Tab-separated table of C-alpha atoms in Angstrom:
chain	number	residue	atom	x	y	z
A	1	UNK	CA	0.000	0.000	0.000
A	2	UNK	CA	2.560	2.590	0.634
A	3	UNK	CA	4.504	1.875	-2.400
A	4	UNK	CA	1.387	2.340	-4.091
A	5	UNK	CA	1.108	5.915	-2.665
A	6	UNK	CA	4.420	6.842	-3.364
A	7	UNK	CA	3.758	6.809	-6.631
A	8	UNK	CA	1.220	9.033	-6.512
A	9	UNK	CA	3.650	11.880	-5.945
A	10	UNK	CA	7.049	10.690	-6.133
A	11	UNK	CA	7.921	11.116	-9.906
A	12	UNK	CA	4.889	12.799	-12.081
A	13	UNK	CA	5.893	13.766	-15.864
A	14	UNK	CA	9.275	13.587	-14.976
A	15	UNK	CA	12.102	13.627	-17.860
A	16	UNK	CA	14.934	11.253	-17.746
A	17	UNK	CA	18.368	13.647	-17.220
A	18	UNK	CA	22.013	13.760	-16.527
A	19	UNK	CA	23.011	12.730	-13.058
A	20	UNK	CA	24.989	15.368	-11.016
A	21	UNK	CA	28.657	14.205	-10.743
A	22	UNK	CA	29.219	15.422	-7.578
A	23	UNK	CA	30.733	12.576	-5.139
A	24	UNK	CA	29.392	13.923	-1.734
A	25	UNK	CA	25.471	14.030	-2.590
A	26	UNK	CA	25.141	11.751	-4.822
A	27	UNK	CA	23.244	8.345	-4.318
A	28	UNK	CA	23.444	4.816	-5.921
A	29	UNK	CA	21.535	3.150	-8.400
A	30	UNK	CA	21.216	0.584	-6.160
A	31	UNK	CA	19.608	2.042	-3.222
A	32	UNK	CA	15.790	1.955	-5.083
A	33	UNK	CA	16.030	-1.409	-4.344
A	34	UNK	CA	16.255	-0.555	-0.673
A	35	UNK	CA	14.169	2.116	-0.724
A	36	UNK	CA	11.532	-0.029	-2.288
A	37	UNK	CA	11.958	-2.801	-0.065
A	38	UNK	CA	11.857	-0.597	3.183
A	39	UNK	CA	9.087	1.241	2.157
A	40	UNK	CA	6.852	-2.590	1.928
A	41	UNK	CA	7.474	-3.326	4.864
A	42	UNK	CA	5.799	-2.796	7.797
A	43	UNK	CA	5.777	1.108	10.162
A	44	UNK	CA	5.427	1.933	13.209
A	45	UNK	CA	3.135	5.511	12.395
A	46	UNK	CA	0.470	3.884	10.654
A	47	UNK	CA	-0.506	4.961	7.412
A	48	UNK	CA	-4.642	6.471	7.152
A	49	UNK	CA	-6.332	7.564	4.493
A	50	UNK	CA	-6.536	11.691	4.389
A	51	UNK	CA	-9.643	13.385	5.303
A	52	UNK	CA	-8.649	16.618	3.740
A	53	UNK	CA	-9.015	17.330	-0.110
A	54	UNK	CA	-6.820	19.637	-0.962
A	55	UNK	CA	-8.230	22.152	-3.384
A	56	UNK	CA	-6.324	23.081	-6.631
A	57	UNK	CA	-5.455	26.581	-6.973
A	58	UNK	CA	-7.602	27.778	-9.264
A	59	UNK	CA	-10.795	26.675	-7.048
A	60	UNK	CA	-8.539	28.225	-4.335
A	61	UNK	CA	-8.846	31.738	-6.080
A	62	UNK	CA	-12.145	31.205	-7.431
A	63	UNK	CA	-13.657	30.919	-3.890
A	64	UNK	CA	-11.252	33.628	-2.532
A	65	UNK	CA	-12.166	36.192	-5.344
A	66	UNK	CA	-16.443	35.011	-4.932
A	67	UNK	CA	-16.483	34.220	-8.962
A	68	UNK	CA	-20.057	33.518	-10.252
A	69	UNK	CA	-20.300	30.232	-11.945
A	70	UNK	CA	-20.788	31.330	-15.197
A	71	UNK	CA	-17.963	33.836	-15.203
A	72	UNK	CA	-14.658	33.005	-16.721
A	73	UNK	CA	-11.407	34.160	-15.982
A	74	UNK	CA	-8.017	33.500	-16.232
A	75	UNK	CA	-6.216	33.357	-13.410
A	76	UNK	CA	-4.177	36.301	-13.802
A	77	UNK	CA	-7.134	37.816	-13.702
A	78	UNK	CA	-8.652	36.015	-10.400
A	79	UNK	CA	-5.285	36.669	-9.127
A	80	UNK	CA	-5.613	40.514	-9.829
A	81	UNK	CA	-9.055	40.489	-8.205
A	82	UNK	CA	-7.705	39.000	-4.851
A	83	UNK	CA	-7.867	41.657	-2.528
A	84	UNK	CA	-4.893	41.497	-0.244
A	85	UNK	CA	-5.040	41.357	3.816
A	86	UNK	CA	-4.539	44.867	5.587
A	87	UNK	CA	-2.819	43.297	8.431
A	88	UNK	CA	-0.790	41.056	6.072
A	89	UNK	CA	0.509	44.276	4.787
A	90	UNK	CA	1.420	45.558	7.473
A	91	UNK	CA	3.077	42.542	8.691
A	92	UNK	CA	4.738	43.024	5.166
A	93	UNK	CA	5.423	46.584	5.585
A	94	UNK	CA	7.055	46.666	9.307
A	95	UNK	CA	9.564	43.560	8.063
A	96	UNK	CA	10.590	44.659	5.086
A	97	UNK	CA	9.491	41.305	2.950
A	98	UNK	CA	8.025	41.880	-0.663
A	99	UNK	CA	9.589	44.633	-3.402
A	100	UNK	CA	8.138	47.957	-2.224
A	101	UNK	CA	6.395	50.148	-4.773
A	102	UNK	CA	8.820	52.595	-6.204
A	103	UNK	CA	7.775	56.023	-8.213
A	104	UNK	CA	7.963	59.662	-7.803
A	105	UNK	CA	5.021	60.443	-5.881
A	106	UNK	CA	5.105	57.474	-3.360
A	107	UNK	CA	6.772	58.900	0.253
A	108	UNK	CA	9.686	56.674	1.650
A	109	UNK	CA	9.560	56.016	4.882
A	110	UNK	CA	12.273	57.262	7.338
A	111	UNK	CA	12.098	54.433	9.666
A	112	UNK	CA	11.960	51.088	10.120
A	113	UNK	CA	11.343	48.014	12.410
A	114	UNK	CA	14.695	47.394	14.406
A	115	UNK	CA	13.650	43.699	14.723
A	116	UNK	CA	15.736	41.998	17.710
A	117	UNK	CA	18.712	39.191	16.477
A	118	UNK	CA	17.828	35.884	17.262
A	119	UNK	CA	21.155	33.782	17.464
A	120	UNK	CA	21.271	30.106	16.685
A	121	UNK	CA	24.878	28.451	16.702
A	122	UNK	CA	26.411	27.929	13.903
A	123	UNK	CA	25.280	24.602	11.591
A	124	UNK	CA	28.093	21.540	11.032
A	125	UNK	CA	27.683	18.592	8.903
A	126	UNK	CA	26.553	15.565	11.152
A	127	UNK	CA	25.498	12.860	8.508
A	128	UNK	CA	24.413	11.772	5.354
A	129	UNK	CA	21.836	8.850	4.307
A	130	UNK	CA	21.845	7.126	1.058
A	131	UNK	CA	19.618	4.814	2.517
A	132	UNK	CA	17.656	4.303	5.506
A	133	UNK	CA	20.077	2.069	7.361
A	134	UNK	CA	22.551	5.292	7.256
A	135	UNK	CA	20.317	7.555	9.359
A	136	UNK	CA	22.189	8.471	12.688
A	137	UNK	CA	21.171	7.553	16.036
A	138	UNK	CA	17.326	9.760	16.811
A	139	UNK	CA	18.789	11.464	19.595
A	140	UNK	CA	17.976	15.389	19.058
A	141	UNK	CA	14.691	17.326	18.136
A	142	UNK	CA	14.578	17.294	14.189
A	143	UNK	CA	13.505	19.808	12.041
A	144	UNK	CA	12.982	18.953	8.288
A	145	UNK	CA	13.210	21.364	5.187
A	146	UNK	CA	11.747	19.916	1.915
A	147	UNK	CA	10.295	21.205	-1.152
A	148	UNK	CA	10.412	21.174	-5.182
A	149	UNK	CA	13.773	21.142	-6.469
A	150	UNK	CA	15.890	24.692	-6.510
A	151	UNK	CA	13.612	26.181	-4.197
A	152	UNK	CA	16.475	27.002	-1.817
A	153	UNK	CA	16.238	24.612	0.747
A	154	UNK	CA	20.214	24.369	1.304
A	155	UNK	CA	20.123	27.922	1.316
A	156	UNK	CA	17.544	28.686	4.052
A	157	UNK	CA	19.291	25.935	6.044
A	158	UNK	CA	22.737	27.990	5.873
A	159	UNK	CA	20.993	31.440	6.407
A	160	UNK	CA	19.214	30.549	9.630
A	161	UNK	CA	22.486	29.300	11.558
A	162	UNK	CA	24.675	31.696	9.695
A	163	UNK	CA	26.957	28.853	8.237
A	164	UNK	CA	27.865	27.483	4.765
A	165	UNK	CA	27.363	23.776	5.657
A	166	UNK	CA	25.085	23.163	3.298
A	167	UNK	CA	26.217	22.998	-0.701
A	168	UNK	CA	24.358	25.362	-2.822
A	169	UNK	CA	23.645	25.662	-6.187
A	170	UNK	CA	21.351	27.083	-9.339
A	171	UNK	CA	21.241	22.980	-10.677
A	172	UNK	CA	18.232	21.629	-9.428
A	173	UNK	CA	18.394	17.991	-8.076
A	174	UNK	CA	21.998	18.984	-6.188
A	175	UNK	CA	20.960	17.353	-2.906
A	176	UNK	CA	20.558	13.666	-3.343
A	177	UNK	CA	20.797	12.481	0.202
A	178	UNK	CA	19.287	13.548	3.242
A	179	UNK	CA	22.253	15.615	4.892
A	180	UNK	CA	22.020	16.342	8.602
A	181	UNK	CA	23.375	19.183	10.146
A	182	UNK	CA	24.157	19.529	13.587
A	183	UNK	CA	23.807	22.986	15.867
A	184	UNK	CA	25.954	22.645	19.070
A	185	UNK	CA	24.154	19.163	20.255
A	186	UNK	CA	20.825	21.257	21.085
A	187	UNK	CA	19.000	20.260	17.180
A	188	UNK	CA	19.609	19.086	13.692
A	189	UNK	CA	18.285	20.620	11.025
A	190	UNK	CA	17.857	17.645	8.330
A	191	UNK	CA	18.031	18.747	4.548
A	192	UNK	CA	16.048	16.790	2.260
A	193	UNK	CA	16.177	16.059	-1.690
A	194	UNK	CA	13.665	18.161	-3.826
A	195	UNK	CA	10.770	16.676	-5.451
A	196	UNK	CA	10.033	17.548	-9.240
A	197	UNK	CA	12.317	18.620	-11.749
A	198	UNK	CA	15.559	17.358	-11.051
A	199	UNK	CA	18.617	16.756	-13.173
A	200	UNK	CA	18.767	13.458	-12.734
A	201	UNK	CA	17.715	9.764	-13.695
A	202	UNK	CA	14.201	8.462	-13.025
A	203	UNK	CA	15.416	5.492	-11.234
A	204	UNK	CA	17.496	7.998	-8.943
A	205	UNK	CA	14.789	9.922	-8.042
A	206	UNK	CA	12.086	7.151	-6.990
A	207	UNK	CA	14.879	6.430	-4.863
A	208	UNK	CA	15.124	9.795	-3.383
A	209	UNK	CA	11.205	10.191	-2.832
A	210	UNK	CA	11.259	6.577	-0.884
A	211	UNK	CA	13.903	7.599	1.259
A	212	UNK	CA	12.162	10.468	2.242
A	213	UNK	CA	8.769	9.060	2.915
A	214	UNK	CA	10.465	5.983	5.194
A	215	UNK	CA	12.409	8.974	6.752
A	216	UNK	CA	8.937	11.191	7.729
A	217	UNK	CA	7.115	7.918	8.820
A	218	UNK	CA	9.822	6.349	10.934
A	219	UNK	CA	11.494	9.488	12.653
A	220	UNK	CA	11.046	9.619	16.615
A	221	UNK	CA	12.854	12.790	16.635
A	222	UNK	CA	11.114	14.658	13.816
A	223	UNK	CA	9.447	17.581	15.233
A	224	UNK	CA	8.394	19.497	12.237
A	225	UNK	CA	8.575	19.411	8.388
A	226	UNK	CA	9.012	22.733	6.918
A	227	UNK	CA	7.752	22.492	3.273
A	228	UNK	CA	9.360	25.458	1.454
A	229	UNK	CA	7.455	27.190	-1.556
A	230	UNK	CA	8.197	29.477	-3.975
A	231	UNK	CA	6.338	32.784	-3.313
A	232	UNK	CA	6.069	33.659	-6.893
A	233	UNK	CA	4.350	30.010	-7.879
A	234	UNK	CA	3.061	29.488	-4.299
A	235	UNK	CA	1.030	25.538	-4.137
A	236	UNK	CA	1.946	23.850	-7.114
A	237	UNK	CA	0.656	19.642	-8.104
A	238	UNK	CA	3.796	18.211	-6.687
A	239	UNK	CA	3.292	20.099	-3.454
A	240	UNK	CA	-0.259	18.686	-2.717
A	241	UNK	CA	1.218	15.305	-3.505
A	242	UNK	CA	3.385	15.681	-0.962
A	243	UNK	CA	0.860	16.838	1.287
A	244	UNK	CA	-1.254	13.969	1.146
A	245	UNK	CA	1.656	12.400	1.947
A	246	UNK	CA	2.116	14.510	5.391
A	247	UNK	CA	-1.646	13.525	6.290
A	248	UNK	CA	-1.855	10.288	5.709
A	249	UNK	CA	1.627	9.784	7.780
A	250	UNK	CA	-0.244	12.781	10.330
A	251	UNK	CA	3.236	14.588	10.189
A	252	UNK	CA	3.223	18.064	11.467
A	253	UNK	CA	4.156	20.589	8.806
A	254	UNK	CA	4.338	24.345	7.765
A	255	UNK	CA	4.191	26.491	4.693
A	256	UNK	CA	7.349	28.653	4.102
A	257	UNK	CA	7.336	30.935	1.312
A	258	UNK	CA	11.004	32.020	0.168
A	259	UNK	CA	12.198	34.170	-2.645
A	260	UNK	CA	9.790	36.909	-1.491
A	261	UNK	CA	12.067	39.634	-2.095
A	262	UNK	CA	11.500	38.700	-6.041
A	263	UNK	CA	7.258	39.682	-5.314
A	264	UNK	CA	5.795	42.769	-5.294
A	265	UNK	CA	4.803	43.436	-1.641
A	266	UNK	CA	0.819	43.348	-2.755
A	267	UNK	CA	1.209	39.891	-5.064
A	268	UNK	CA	3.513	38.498	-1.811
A	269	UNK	CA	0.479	39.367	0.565
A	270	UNK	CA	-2.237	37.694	-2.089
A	271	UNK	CA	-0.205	34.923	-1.889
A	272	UNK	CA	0.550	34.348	1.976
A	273	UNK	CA	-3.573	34.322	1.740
A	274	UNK	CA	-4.073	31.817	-0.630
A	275	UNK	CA	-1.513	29.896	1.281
A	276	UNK	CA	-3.203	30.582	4.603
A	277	UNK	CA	-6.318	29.342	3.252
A	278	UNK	CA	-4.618	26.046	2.452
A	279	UNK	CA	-2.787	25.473	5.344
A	280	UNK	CA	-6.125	26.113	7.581
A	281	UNK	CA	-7.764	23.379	5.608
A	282	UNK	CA	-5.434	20.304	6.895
A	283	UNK	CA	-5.310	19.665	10.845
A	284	UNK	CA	-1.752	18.333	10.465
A	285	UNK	CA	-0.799	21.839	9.051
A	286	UNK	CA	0.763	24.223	11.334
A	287	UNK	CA	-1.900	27.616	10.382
A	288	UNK	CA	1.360	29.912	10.439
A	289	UNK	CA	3.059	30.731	7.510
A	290	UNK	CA	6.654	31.953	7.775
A	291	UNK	CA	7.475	34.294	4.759
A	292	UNK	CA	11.885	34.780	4.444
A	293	UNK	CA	14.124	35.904	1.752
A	294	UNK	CA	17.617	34.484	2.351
A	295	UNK	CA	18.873	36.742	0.054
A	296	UNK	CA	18.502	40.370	2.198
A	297	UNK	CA	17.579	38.097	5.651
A	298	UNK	CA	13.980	39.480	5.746
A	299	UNK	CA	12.019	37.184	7.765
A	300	UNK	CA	14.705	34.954	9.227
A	301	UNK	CA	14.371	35.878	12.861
A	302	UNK	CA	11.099	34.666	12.754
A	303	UNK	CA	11.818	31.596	11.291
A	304	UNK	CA	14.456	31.400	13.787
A	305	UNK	CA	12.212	32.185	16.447
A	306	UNK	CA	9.606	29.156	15.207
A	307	UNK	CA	12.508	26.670	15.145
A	308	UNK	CA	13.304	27.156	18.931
A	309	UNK	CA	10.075	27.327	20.286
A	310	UNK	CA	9.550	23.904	18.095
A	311	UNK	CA	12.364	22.205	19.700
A	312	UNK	CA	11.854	23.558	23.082
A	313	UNK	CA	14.528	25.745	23.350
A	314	UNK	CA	12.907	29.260	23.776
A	315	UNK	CA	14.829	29.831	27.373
A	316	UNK	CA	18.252	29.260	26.210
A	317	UNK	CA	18.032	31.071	22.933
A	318	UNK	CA	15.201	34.024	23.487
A	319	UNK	CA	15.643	34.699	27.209
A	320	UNK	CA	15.366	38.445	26.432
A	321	UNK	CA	13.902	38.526	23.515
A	322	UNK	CA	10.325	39.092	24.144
A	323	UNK	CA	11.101	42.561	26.246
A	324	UNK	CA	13.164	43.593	23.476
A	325	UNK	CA	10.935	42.709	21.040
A	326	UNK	CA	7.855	44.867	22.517
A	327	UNK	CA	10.480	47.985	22.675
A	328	UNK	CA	10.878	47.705	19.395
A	329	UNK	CA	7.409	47.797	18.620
A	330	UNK	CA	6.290	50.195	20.776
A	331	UNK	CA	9.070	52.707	18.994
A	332	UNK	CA	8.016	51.352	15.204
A	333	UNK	CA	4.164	51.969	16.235
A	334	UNK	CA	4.808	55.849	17.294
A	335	UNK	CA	6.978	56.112	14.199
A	336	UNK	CA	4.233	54.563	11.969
A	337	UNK	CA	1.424	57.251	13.848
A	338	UNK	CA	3.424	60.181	12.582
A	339	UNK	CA	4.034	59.056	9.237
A	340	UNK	CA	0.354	58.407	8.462
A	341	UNK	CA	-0.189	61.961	10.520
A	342	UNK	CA	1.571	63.575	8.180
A	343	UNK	CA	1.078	62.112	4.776
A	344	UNK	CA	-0.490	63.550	2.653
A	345	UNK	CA	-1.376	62.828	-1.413
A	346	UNK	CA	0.434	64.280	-3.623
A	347	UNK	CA	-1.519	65.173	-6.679
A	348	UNK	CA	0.369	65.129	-9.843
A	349	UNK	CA	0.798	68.627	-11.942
A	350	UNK	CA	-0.858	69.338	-14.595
């Protein structure tokens, strides 16, 4: 039955490609035999039929945007209708995620949110699994990042310890093992391989999708999955594959969107929305959604701040935070008053 499953979403229209030649991720033909086998045999989380359907997107925005049934759009233009979440903005606005509207009549603001630094310690290789006799010893709280291929898993993982453990690179399918990273003996943050486009052979990546479903449905440790999505594509097929997968194994997981300082600060709050609406529809499905861009570090505290409350480490690593945190906000809200005090619209000359 479960290898039946994993077909559902392991390797969908998938074209057969050149395997990376990289020695340290890569992963042998002959582990889909293993990966196969393991995943026939019997588990200790038993495996249940979901309850929730996930909706595609289109019915996603068609409900969001109230469409009458004999209306037809595309859905840039359902997208377009969306209206976007005033506190979302906000959210949006005091962190800095999303491009900000530029032009000559739109007022800059002079201040900003002086968010407080959350520190983890810094990441260091701990293992790699071909295969699921090659997992390490389940001794720390686990959190797991997976998602389509090139969606920057190994680079969120480096940018929220502040460490180049993880390889990184623009060639989708460069992860094909599940690496684990260790931070000072207090967590591991567990990389997985990307499902979807990968360059690499079929055979390969069956492999890769079994190993990570025996890995999910096995793990003692694993506290949370983090399923990362791109914020300009947001739920794609693959990713509701994968969480039917998450329900059926009742696996805790959360939405991350990443890339969000490529989206224009009004599509990026449309999105977290749709998202949202999603991620309220499955009970295994953490209602959150964290929103980062690892490229200017918008978001990451928060992130950060989700990973240590998840492995129940808030006291050692945000002993202070929460009192510096409400300074902050108190001096970004009386900032924000005066600014919309004094702003005024500035009518263009004629």
């Amino acid at each position: 039955m479960a290898s039946n499953s994993l077909g559902l979403w392991a390797c969908r229209r998938l074209p057969l490609l050149r395997l990376s030649s990289k020695p340290s991720n890569t992963i042998s033909t002959g582990c889909a035999g293993e990966a196969r086998r393991i995943a026939t045999n019997a588990t200790d989380r038993p495996e249940r039929k979901p309850s929730t359907v996930h909706r595609t997107t289109v019915e996603a925005l068609k409900d969001a945007v109230n469409v009458r049934g004999a209306e037809e759009l595309s859905n840039r233009k359902l997208f377009e209708r969306l209206q976007p979440d005033e506190k979302t903005m906000e959210m949006l606005d005091m962190h800095r995620l999303g491009m900000e509207k530029e032009g000559r009549f739109v007022r800059r603001r002079w201040f900003g949110y002086q968010e407080p630094e959350v520190s983890l310690p810094r990441l260091a290789f701990f293992a790699g699994a071909q295969s699921s006799k090659s997992f390490p010893s389940a001794s720390l709280p686990e959190i797991g990042f997976v998602g389509r291929s090139n969606v920057g898993k190994s680079t969120l993982v480096n940018q929220v310890c502040g460490s180049a453990a993880a390889r990184i690179s623009d060639r989708p399918g460069l992860t094909q093992q599940i690496n684990f990273y260790t931070a000072r003996d207090d967590f591991h943050l567990v990389d997985m391989p990307g499902y979807g486009f990968a360059f690499a052979k079929e055979e390969e990546r069956v492999s890769w999708q079994s190993l990570i479903e025996d890995y999910i449905r096995n793990r003692k440790t694993l506290r949370r999955v983090m399923v990362l999505l791109d914020a300009r594509h947001g739920i794609k097929a693959n990713d509701r594959d994968f969480m039917d997968l998450m329900d059926r194994t009742r696996t805790k997981y959360q939405f991350v969107l990443t890339k969000c300082d490529l989206v224009r600060r009004t599509d990026l709050a449309k999105r977290h929305l749709l998202v949202s609406q999603e991620a309220a529809s499955s009970k295994h499905c953490i209602p959150r959604v964290m929103l980062v861009s690892a490229r200017d570090g918008a978001g990451l505290n928060l992130l950060r701040k989700e990973i240590t409350h998840t492995c129940s480490l808030g006291q050692k690593y945000l002993g202070s935070y929460s009192r510096k945190e409400s300074i902050a906000r108190a001096e970004y809200d009386s900032q924000l008053k005066i600014y919309k005090e004094t702003s005024r619209s500035k009518k263009r000359r004629r």
